[in-house]
Coordinates of C-alpha atoms in Angstrom, one line a residue:
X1 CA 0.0 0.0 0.0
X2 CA 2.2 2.8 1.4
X3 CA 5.6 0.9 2.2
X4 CA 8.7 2.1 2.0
X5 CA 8.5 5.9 2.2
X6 CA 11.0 7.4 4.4
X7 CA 10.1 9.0 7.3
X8 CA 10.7 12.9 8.2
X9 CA 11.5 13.8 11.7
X10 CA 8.7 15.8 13.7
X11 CA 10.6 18.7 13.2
X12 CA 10.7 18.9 9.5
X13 CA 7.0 17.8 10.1
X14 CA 5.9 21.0 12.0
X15 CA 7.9 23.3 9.8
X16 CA 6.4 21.5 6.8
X17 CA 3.0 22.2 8.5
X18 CA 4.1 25.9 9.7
X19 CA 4.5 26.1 5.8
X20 CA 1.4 25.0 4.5
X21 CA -0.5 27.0 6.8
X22 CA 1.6 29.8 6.2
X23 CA 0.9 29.5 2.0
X24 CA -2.9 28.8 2.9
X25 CA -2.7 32.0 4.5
X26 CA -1.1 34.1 2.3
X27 CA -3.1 32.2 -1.1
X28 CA -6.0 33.9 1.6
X29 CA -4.6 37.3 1.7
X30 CA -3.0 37.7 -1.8
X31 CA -6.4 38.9 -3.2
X32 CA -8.1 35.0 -3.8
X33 CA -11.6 35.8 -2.9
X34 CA -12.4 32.7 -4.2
X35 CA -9.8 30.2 -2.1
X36 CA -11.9 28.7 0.8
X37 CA -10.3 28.9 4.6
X38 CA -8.2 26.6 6.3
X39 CA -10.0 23.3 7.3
X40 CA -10.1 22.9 11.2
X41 CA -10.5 20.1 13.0
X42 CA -14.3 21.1 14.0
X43 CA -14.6 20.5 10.3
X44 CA -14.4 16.7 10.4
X45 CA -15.7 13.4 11.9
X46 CA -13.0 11.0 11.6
X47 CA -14.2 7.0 10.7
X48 CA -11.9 4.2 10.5
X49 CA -13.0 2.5 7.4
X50 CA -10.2 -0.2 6.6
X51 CA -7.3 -2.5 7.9
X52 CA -4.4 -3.9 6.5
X53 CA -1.8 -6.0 7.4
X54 CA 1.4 -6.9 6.1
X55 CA 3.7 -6.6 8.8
X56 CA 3.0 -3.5 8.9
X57 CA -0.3 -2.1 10.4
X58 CA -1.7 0.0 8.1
X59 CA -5.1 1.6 8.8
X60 CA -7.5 3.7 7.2
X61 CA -9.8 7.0 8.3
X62 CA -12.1 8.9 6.6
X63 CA -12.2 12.5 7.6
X64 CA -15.9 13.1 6.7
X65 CA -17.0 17.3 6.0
X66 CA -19.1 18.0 8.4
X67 CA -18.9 21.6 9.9
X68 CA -20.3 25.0 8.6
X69 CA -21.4 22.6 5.3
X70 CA -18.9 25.3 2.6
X71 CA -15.4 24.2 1.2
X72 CA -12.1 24.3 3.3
X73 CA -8.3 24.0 2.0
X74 CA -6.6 21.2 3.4
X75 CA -3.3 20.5 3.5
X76 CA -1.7 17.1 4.3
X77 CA 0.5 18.2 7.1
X78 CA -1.4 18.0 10.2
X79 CA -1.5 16.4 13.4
X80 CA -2.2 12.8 14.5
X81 CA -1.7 10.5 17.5
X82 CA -3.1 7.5 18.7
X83 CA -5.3 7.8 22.3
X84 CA -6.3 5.3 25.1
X85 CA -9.3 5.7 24.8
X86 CA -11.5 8.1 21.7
X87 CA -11.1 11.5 23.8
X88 CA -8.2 10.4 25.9
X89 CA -4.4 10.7 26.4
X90 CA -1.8 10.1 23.6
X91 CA -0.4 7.1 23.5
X92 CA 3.3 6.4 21.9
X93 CA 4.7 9.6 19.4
X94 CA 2.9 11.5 16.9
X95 CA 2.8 10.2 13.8
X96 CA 5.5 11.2 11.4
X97 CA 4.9 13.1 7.8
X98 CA 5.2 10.5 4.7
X99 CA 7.9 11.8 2.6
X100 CA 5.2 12.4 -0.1
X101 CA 4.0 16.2 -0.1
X102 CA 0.4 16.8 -1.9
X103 CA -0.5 20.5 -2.3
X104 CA -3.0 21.7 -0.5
X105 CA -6.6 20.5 -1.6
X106 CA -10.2 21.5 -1.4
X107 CA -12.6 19.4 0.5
X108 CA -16.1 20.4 -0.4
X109 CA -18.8 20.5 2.3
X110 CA -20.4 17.0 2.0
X111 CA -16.7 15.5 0.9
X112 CA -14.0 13.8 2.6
X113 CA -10.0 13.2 3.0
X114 CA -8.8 9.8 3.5
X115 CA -6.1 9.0 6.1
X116 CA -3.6 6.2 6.4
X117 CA -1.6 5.5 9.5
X118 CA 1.3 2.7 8.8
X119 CA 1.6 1.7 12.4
X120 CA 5.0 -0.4 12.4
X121 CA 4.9 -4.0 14.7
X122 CA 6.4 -3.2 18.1
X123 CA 8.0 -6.8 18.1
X124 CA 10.2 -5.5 14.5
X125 CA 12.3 -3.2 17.2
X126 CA 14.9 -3.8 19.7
X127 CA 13.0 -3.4 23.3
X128 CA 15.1 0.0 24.1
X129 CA 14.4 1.5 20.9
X130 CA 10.3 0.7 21.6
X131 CA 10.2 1.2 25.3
X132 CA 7.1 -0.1 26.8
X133 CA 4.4 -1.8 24.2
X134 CA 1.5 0.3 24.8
X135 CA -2.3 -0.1 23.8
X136 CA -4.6 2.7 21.3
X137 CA -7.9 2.7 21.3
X138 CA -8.3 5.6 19.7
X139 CA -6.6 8.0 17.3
X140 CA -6.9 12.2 17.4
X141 CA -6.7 14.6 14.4
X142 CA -5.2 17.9 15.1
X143 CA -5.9 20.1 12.1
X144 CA -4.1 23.2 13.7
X145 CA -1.7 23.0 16.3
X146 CA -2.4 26.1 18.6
X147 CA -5.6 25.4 20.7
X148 CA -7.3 23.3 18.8
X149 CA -8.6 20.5 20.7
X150 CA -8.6 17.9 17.9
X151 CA -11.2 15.6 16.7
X152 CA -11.4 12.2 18.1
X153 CA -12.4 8.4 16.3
X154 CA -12.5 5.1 18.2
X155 CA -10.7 1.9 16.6
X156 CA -12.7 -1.2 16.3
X157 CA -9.8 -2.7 17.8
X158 CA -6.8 -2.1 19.8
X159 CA -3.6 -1.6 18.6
X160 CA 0.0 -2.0 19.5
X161 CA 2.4 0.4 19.8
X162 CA 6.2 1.3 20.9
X163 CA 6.4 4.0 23.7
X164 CA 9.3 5.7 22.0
X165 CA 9.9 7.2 18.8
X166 CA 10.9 4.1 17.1
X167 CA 8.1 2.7 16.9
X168 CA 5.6 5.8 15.6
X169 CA 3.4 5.6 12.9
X170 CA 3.8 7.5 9.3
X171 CA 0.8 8.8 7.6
X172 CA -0.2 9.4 4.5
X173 CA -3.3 12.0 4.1
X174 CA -4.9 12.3 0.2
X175 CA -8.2 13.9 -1.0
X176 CA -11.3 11.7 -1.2
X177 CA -12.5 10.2 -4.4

């Protein structure tokens, strides 16, 4: 499905965020009436809509429109973290950015964005590199980082993951067909 991409560092992640929500801005200010706001994360209901399995976990979400109803620009640097429970505390490390970079995209009211967490098996990493093998129930969507409280899904079953940074998931975030 997704295998092989290369992982960027949360770092590059949140500057690669801090740019996309910096050209969203100025697309806004620049005089493009037309270009719909940022998407936030009030915007979306998140659903987990697939599993696969080779190795690697890889799961699927669909970010459902649901909000004010109009269009909003998304970009596919945002955050994501597994929980304990649907609203509860993170569990292991963010996810990390795929190494593939869409441009931002338009999500129409009604649409959706599809989300793909490749959650690597904790028993592929040396014990010190995983730290404790922890349990999600959950997973949380941040669309902006500065207080936004996120949108919450529940997993239709647990999943296992490392502690430390290891062990944390990629994603891979792409309009909806």
């Amino acid at each position: 499905m997704h295998g092989g991409h290369a992982r960027i560092t949360a770092a590059v992640g949140a500057a690669a965020l801090a740019a996309a929500a910096a050209l969203v801005g100025g697309a806004a200010h620049a005089g493009e009436e037309d270009q719909p706001r940022p998407c936030r994360s009030d915007d979306f209901q998140v659903t987990e809509t697939d599993w696969d399995a080779a190795g690697t976990l890889y799961i699927e979400f669909r970010l459902d429109r649901t909000g004010d109803g109009g269009p909003c620009l998304m970009s596919d640097r945002f955050g994501v973290h597994w929980t304990d429970v649907p609203a509860g505390q993170r569990v292991g490390e963010w996810a990390r950015y795929s190494d593939e970079i869409r441009d931002p995209w338009v999500v129409p009211g009604g649409g959706y964005a599809l989300l793909t967490l490749a959650q690597p098996n904790p028993d592929d990493f040396d014990p010190q590199d995983c730290g404790e093998v922890l349990t999600a129930t959950g997973i949380t969507v941040y669309q902006d980082f500065h207080d936004d409280p996120g949108v919450h899904g529940e997993l239709t079953a647990p999943v296992r993951v490392c502690e430390l940074e290891a062990g944390a998931p990629t994603m891979f975030a792409a309009p909806g067909e």
